[in-house]
PDB file of C-alpha atoms in Angstrom:
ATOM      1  CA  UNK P   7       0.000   0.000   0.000  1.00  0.00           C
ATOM      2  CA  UNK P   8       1.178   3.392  -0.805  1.00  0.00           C
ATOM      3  CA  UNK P   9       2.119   4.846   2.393  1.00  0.00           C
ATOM      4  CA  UNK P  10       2.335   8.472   0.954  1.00  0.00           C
ATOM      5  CA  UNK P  11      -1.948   8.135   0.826  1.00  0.00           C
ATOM      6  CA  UNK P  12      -3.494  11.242   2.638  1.00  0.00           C
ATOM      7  CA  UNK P  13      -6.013   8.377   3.989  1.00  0.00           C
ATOM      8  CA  UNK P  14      -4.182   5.295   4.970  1.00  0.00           C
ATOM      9  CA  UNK P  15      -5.375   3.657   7.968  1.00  0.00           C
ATOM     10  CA  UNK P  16      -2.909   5.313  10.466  1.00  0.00           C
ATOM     11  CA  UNK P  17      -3.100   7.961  12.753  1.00  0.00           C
ATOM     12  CA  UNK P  18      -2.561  10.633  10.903  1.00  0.00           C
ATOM     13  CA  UNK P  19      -4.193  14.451  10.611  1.00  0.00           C
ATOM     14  CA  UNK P  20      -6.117  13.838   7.820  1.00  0.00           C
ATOM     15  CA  UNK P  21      -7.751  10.514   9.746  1.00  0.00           C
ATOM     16  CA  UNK P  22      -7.752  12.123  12.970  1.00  0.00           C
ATOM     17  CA  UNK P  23      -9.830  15.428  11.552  1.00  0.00           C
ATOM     18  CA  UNK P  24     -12.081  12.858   9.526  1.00  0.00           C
ATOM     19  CA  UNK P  25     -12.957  10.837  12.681  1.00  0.00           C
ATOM     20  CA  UNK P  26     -13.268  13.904  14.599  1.00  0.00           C
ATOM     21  CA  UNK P  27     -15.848  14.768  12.328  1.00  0.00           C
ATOM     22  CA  UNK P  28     -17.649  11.939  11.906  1.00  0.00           C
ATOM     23  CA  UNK P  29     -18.404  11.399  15.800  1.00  0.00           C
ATOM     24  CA  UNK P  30     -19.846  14.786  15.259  1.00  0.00           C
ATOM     25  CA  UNK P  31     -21.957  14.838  12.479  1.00  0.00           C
ATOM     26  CA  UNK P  32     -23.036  11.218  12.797  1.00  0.00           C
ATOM     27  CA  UNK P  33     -21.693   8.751  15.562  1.00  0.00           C
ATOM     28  CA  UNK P  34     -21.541   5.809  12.761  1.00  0.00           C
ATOM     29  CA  UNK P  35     -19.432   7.659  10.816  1.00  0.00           C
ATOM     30  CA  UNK P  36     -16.657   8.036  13.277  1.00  0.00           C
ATOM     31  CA  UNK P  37     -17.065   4.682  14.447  1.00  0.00           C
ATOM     32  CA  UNK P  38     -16.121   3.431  11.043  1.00  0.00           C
ATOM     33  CA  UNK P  39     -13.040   5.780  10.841  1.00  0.00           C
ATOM     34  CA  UNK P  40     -12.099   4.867  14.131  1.00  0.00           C
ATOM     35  CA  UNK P  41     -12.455   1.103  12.956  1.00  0.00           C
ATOM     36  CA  UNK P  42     -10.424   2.069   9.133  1.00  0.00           C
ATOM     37  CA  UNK P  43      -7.726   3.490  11.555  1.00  0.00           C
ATOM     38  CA  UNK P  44      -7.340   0.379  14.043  1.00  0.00           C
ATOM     39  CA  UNK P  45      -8.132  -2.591  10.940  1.00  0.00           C
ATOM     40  CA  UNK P  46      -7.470  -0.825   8.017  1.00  0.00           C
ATOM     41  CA  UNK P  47      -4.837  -2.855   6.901  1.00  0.00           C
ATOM     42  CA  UNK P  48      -6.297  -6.499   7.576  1.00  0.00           C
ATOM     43  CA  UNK P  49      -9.455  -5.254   5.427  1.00  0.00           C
ATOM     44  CA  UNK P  50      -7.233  -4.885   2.314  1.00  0.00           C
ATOM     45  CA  UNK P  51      -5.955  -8.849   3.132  1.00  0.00           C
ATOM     46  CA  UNK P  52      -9.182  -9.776   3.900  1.00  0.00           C
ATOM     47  CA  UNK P  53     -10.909  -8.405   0.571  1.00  0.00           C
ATOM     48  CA  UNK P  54      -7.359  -9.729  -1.784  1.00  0.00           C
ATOM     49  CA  UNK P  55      -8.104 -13.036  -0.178  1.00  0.00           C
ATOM     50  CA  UNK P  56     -11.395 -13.237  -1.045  1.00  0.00           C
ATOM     51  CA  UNK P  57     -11.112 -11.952  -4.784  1.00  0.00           C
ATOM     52  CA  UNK P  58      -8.665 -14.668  -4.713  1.00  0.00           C
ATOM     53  CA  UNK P  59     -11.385 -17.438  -3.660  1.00  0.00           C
ATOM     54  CA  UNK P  60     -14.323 -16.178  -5.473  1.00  0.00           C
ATOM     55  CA  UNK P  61     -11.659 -15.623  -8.928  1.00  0.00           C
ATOM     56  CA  UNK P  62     -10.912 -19.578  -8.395  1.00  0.00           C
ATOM     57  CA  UNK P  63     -14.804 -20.632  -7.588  1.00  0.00           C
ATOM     58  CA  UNK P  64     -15.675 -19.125 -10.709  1.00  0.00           C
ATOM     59  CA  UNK P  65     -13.290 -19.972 -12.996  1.00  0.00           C
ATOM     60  CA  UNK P  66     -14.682 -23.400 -12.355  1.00  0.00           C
ATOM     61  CA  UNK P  67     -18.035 -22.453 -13.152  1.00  0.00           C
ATOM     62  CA  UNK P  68     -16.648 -20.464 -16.692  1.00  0.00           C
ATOM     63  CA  UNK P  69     -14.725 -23.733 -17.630  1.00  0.00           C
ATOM     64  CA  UNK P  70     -17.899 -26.216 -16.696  1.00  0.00           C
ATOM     65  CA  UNK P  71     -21.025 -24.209 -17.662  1.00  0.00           C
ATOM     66  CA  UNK P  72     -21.838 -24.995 -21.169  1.00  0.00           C
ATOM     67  CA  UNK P  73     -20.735 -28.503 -21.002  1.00  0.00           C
ATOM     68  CA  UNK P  74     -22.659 -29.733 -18.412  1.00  0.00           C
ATOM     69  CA  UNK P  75     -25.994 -28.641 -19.971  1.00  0.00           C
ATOM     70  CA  UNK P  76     -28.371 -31.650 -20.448  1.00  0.00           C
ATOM     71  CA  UNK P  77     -29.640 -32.358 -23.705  1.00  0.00           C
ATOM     72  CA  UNK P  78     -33.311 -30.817 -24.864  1.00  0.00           C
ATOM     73  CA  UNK P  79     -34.012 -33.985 -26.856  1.00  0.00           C
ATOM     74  CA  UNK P  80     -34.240 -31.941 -29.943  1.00  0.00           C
ATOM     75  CA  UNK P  81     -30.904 -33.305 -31.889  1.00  0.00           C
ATOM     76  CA  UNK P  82     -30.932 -30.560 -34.532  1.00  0.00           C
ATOM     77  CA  UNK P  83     -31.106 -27.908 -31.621  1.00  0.00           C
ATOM     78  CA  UNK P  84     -28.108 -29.758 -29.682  1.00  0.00           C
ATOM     79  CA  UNK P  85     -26.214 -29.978 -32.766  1.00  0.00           C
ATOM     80  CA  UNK P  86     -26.171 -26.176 -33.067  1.00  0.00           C
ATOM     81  CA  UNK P  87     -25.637 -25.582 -29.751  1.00  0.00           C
ATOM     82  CA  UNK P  88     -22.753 -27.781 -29.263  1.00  0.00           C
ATOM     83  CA  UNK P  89     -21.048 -25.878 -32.608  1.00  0.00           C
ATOM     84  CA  UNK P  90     -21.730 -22.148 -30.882  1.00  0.00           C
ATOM     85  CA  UNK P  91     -20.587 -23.320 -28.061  1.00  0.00           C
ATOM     86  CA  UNK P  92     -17.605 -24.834 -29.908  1.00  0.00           C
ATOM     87  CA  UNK P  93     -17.008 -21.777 -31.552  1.00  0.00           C
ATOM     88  CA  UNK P  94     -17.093 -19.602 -28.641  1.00  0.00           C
ATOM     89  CA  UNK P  95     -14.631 -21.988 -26.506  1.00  0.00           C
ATOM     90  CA  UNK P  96     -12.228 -21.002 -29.884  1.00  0.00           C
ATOM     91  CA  UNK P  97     -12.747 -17.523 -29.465  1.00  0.00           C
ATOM     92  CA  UNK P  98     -12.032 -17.002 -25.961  1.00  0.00           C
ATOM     93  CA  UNK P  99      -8.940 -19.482 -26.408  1.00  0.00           C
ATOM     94  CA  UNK P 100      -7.918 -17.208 -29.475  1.00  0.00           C
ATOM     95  CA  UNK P 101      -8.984 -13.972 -26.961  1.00  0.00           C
ATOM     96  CA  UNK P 102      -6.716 -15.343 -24.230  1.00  0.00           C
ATOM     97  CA  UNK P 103      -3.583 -16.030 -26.680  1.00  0.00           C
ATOM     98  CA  UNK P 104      -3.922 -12.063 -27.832  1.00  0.00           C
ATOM     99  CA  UNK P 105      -4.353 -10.584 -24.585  1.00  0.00           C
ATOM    100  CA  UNK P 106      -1.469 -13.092 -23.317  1.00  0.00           C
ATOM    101  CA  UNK P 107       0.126 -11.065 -26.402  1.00  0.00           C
ATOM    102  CA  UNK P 108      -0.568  -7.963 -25.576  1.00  0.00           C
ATOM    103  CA  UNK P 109       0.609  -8.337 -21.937  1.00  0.00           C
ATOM    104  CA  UNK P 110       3.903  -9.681 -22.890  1.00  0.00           C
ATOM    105  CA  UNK P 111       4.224  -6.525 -25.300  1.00  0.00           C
ATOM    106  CA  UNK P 112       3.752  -4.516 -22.418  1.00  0.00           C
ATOM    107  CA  UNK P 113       6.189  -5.965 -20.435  1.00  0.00           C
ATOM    108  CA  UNK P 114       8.743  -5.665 -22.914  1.00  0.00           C
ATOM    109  CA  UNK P 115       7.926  -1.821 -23.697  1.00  0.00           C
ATOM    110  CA  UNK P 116       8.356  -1.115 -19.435  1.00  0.00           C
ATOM    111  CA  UNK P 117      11.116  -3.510 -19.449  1.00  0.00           C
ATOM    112  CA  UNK P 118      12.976  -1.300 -22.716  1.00  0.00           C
ATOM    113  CA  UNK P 119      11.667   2.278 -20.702  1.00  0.00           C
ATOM    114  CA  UNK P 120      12.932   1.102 -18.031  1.00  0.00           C
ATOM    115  CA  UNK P 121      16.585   0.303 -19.729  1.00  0.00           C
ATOM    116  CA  UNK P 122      16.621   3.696 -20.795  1.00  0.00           C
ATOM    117  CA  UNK P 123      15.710   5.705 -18.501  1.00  0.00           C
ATOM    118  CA  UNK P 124      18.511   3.702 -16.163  1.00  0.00           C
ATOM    119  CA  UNK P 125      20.972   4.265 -19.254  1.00  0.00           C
ATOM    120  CA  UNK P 126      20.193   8.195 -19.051  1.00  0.00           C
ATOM    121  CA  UNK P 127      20.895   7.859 -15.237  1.00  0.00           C
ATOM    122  CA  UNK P 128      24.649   6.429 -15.439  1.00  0.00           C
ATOM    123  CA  UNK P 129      24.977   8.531 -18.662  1.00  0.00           C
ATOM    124  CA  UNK P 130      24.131  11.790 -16.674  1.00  0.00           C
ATOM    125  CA  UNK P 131      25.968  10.011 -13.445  1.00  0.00           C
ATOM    126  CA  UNK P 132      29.133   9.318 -14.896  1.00  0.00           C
ATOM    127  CA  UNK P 133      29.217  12.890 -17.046  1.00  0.00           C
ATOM    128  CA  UNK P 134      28.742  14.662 -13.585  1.00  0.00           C
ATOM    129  CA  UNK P 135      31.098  12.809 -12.193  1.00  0.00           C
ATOM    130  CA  UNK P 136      34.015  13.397 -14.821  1.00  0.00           C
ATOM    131  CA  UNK P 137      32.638  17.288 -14.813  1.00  0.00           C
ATOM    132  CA  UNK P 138      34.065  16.883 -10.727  1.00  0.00           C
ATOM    133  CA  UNK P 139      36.962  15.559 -11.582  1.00  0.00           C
ATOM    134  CA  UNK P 140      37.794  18.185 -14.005  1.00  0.00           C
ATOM    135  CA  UNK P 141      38.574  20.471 -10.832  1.00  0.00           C
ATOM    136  CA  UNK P 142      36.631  24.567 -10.781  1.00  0.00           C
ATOM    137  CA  UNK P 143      36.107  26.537 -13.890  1.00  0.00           C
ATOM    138  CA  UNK P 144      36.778  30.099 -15.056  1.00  0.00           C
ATOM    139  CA  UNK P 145      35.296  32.436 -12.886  1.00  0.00           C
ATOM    140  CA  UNK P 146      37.336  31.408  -9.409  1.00  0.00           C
ATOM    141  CA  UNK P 147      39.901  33.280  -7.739  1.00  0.00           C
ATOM    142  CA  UNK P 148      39.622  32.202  -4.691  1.00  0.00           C
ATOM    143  CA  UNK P 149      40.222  34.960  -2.850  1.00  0.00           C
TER     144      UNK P 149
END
């Protein structure tokens, strides 16, 4: 978490004020600062953890949904559906592959920014550091 937020849960001014606030205008309100201040921190764990578990529950259901449907006894009607559904398992495969793609693109265009900007930092580094060695410049008497 960025600890540079104006509203982390700490005790800071800006949390303080808030709570202060709330207590006055509304007694819930403070009591749920007060409470972001003290658990603020196990909430974010708490709601990554459950993403995490609901993400996995249903990706099961995505992968089992249109296979498991029973047959309507109408075999012209199953046909089609099993070739749409067929057809749409290829398109999110060929979706996947292309955002897999993409991401990988991405990661190569931070990874290349990245080179350069640290380039441009030992560039600038080592010219400021033979610009030292070079001793004062005109303009020095020294008295």
């Amino acid at each position: 978490m960025n600890q540079s937020a104006l509203l982390r849960p700490d005790w800071t001014p800006a949390t303080v004020a808030l709570m202060v606030l709330g207590f006055m205008v509304f007694w819930p309100l403070g009591l749920a600062m007060l409470a972001y201040i003290l658990f603020g921190e196990k909430f974010q764990n708490f709601k990554r953890e459950a993403n995490q578990k609901a993400d996995s529950a249903f990706a099961w259901c995505r992968t089992n949904s249109y296979t498991a449907a029973s047959p309507t006894g109408n075999v012209a009607f199953d046909d089609w559906r099993k070739a749409e559904l067929e057809r749409l398992d290829e398109e999110r495969r060929r979706l996947d592959e292309m955002r897999a793609e993409f991401d990988n693109y991405a990661r190569e265009l931070r990874r290349a920014k990245d080179q350069e900007e640290f380039d441009r930092f030992m560039r600038d580094r080592q010219q400021m550091k033979t610009a030292g060695e070079a001793g004062p410049t005109q303009g020095f008497t020294g008295n």
